[in-house]
Coordinates of C-alpha atoms in Angstrom, one line a residue:
Chain A
X123 CA -11.2 27.6 -7.8
X124 CA -10.2 24.9 -10.3
X125 CA -10.5 25.7 -13.9
X126 CA -9.2 24.6 -17.4
X127 CA -8.5 27.0 -20.3
X128 CA -7.8 25.6 -23.7
X129 CA -7.3 27.4 -27.0
X130 CA -10.2 28.5 -29.0
X131 CA -11.1 26.7 -32.1
X132 CA -11.8 25.7 -34.7
X133 CA -8.4 24.5 -35.8
X134 CA -8.1 23.5 -39.5
X135 CA -5.0 21.6 -40.6
X136 CA -3.9 19.7 -43.7
X137 CA -3.2 16.0 -43.4
X138 CA 0.2 15.2 -42.0
X139 CA 0.5 18.6 -40.4
X140 CA 1.8 19.1 -36.8
X141 CA -0.9 19.6 -34.2
X142 CA -0.7 21.5 -30.9
X143 CA -3.7 22.3 -28.8
X144 CA -2.8 24.4 -25.7
X145 CA -4.3 23.7 -22.3
X146 CA -3.5 25.4 -19.0
X147 CA -5.1 24.8 -15.7
X148 CA -5.7 26.3 -12.3
X149 CA -6.0 24.0 -9.4
X150 CA -5.3 23.5 -5.7
X151 CA -3.4 20.4 -4.8
X152 CA -2.3 17.9 -7.3
X153 CA -4.9 17.2 -9.9
X154 CA -4.9 14.5 -12.6
X155 CA -5.0 15.8 -16.1
X156 CA -6.9 14.3 -19.1
X157 CA -7.6 14.8 -22.8
X158 CA -10.9 13.5 -24.1
X159 CA -12.0 13.3 -27.7
X160 CA -15.5 13.5 -29.0
X161 CA -16.0 12.3 -32.6
X162 CA -19.0 13.5 -34.5
X163 CA -22.2 11.9 -33.1
X164 CA -20.4 10.0 -30.4
X165 CA -19.7 10.4 -26.7
X166 CA -16.5 11.5 -25.1
X167 CA -13.6 9.0 -25.1
X168 CA -10.6 9.2 -22.9
X169 CA -7.6 9.9 -25.2
X170 CA -4.8 10.1 -22.6
X171 CA -4.1 11.0 -19.0
X172 CA -1.3 12.0 -16.6
X173 CA -1.5 11.8 -12.9
X174 CA 1.6 13.6 -11.6
X175 CA 4.1 16.2 -12.7
X176 CA 6.4 15.3 -15.6
X177 CA 4.2 12.4 -16.6
X178 CA 3.7 12.0 -20.3
X179 CA 0.4 10.6 -21.5
X180 CA 0.3 9.1 -25.0
X181 CA -2.1 7.3 -27.2
X182 CA -2.8 6.9 -31.0
X183 CA 0.2 9.2 -31.7
X184 CA -1.0 12.0 -29.4
X185 CA 1.1 13.1 -26.5
X186 CA 0.8 15.5 -23.6
X187 CA 3.1 16.2 -20.7
X188 CA 2.0 17.3 -17.3
X189 CA 4.0 20.5 -16.6
X190 CA 3.5 21.7 -13.1
X191 CA 5.8 24.7 -13.5
X192 CA 3.8 26.2 -16.3
X193 CA 0.5 24.5 -15.2
X194 CA 0.0 23.2 -18.7
X195 CA -0.9 20.0 -20.5
X196 CA -0.6 20.8 -24.2
X197 CA -1.8 18.1 -26.7
X198 CA 0.5 17.3 -29.6
X199 CA 0.6 15.0 -32.6
X200 CA 3.3 15.0 -35.2
X201 CA 1.2 14.1 -38.2
X202 CA -2.6 14.4 -38.1
X203 CA -5.0 12.4 -40.2
X204 CA -8.4 13.1 -41.5
X205 CA -9.8 10.6 -39.0
X206 CA -8.5 12.8 -36.2
X207 CA -11.2 15.4 -36.9
X208 CA -13.1 15.8 -33.7
X209 CA -13.6 18.0 -30.7
X210 CA -10.8 17.7 -28.0
X211 CA -11.4 18.5 -24.4
X212 CA -8.8 19.1 -21.7
X213 CA -9.9 18.2 -18.2
X214 CA -8.7 17.9 -14.7
X215 CA -10.0 16.0 -11.7
X216 CA -10.3 17.6 -8.4
X217 CA -7.6 16.9 -5.9
X218 CA -7.6 13.3 -5.1
X219 CA -8.7 12.1 -8.5
X220 CA -10.5 9.0 -7.2
X221 CA -13.7 9.0 -9.2
X222 CA -13.1 12.7 -9.1
X223 CA -15.5 15.1 -10.7
X224 CA -14.0 16.3 -14.0
X225 CA -13.7 20.0 -14.8
X226 CA -13.6 20.5 -18.6
X227 CA -12.2 23.1 -20.9
X228 CA -14.5 24.5 -23.5
X229 CA -13.3 22.1 -26.2
X230 CA -11.3 22.7 -29.4
X231 CA -12.7 21.5 -32.7
X232 CA -10.1 20.1 -35.1
X233 CA -10.8 19.7 -38.8
X234 CA -8.2 17.9 -40.9
X235 CA -8.4 18.3 -44.6
X236 CA -7.1 15.8 -47.1
Chain B
X68 CA -15.2 -2.9 -22.9
X69 CA -16.5 0.0 -20.7
X70 CA -19.5 0.9 -22.9
X71 CA -22.1 3.3 -21.7
X72 CA -25.4 3.8 -23.5
X73 CA -28.0 6.5 -23.3
X74 CA -31.7 6.3 -24.3
X75 CA -33.2 8.1 -26.1
X76 CA -30.6 9.7 -28.3
X77 CA -33.0 12.5 -29.3
X78 CA -36.3 13.6 -27.8
X79 CA -38.7 16.4 -28.5
X80 CA -41.3 17.3 -26.0
X81 CA -43.8 20.0 -25.3
X82 CA -43.3 22.6 -22.7
X83 CA -44.7 21.5 -19.3
X84 CA -44.2 17.8 -19.8
X85 CA -41.5 15.6 -18.2
X86 CA -38.8 13.6 -20.0
X87 CA -36.8 10.6 -18.7
X88 CA -33.3 9.9 -20.0
X89 CA -31.7 6.5 -19.2
X90 CA -28.0 5.9 -18.8
X91 CA -26.7 2.3 -18.7
X92 CA -23.3 0.8 -18.2
X93 CA -23.4 -2.2 -20.5
X94 CA -20.4 -4.3 -19.5
X95 CA -19.3 -3.1 -16.0
X96 CA -20.8 -2.0 -12.7
X97 CA -20.8 1.7 -12.1
X98 CA -20.6 2.7 -8.5
X99 CA -20.8 6.3 -9.5
X100 CA -22.6 8.0 -12.4
X101 CA -22.4 11.6 -13.4
X102 CA -24.8 13.8 -15.4
X103 CA -23.5 16.7 -17.5
X104 CA -25.1 19.3 -19.7
X105 CA -23.4 20.6 -22.8
X106 CA -24.3 23.9 -24.2
X107 CA -23.4 24.8 -27.8
X108 CA -19.7 25.8 -28.2
X109 CA -19.3 25.5 -24.5
X110 CA -17.9 22.9 -22.1
X111 CA -19.6 20.2 -20.3
X112 CA -21.2 21.4 -17.1
X113 CA -21.5 18.8 -14.3
X114 CA -25.0 18.7 -13.0
X115 CA -24.9 16.0 -10.4
X116 CA -23.1 13.0 -9.1
X117 CA -25.0 9.9 -8.1
X118 CA -24.0 6.8 -6.2
X119 CA -26.0 3.6 -6.4
X120 CA -28.6 3.5 -3.7
X121 CA -28.1 7.0 -2.4
X122 CA -29.3 10.4 -3.1
X123 CA -27.6 12.4 -5.9
X124 CA -25.3 15.3 -5.0
X125 CA -26.2 18.3 -7.1
X126 CA -23.9 21.1 -8.2
X127 CA -24.6 24.6 -7.1
X128 CA -27.3 26.2 -9.2
X129 CA -28.8 22.9 -10.4
X130 CA -32.4 22.5 -9.2
X131 CA -32.8 19.1 -7.7
X132 CA -36.6 19.2 -7.9
X133 CA -36.4 19.9 -11.6
X134 CA -33.7 17.4 -12.6
X135 CA -34.6 14.2 -10.7
X136 CA -31.8 11.6 -10.7
X137 CA -32.3 8.0 -9.7
X138 CA -29.5 5.5 -9.5
X139 CA -31.4 2.4 -8.6
X140 CA -28.8 -0.2 -9.7
X141 CA -25.1 -0.5 -10.5
X142 CA -25.8 -0.4 -14.2
X143 CA -28.7 2.2 -14.5
X144 CA -29.2 5.8 -13.7
X145 CA -32.0 8.0 -14.9
X146 CA -32.4 11.7 -15.3
X147 CA -35.9 13.1 -15.4
X148 CA -36.4 16.7 -16.5
X149 CA -39.7 17.7 -14.9
X150 CA -42.0 20.4 -16.3
X151 CA -39.6 21.1 -19.1
X152 CA -39.3 24.5 -20.6
X153 CA -37.5 25.7 -23.8
X154 CA -34.5 26.8 -21.8
X155 CA -34.0 23.2 -20.7
X156 CA -33.2 22.3 -24.4
X157 CA -29.7 21.0 -24.4
X158 CA -27.4 18.0 -24.9
X159 CA -27.3 15.8 -21.8
X160 CA -24.4 13.4 -21.3
X161 CA -23.9 10.8 -18.6
X162 CA -20.8 9.1 -17.6
X163 CA -20.1 6.1 -15.4
X164 CA -17.1 5.3 -13.2
X165 CA -16.3 1.7 -12.2
X166 CA -14.8 2.7 -8.9
X167 CA -12.4 0.4 -7.0
X168 CA -9.6 2.7 -7.6
X169 CA -10.3 3.3 -11.2
X170 CA -11.0 7.0 -11.7
X171 CA -11.7 7.1 -15.4
X172 CA -15.2 8.1 -16.4
X173 CA -16.8 6.4 -19.4
X174 CA -19.2 8.6 -21.3
X175 CA -22.5 7.9 -23.0
X176 CA -23.2 9.3 -26.5
X177 CA -25.5 11.9 -25.1
X178 CA -29.2 12.8 -25.5
X179 CA -30.4 15.8 -27.4
X180 CA -33.5 17.3 -25.7
X181 CA -35.6 19.9 -27.5
X182 CA -38.5 21.5 -25.7
X183 CA -41.0 23.2 -27.9

């Protein structure tokens, strides 16, 4: 079945450090891939997405590339800020993607220290 | 734009009582709404999918008679936890999808339910 695996947290970094959060997936067909972010006390927000192989999603300095050959969608940011502290969820939509049900990873908590 | 609200944000109830949680899309019409449950240090688990005016589709293992979902309008869905027990204590999150080819889901801030 479809599933998402992302690295265990928590991840603690100093400000301006490089961030990588690994995400791999198992899916039939051609899913769309997403990263969501959940700031403390708030709901999930879509951070970026990619809908086909080799697509790169980017937003707010974060990037992730849809790698079909390695079934991965790793999240990266070159220089994190304290305000990036949040929980990050990798997700895929079932084949088709249209209003597709999302399958989430377990989330990775990121703490950025000044 | 694309704001989804939930009410209440926190609720404490006694075992055996029922609790209703509202999910509203404030600035768009949602043809589909989703209800998730989030356990501590675990991912979101999809409970059910509801389309306006029709019965909700429940995921395997979710009791439809216990978790009643009503999607009476394009901007409102409700989840009622009936005869709540302590094991129902959790964080419940809804999301709404505009439809019309737009597949993003917009999430509410969640409701923390504690059953004593």
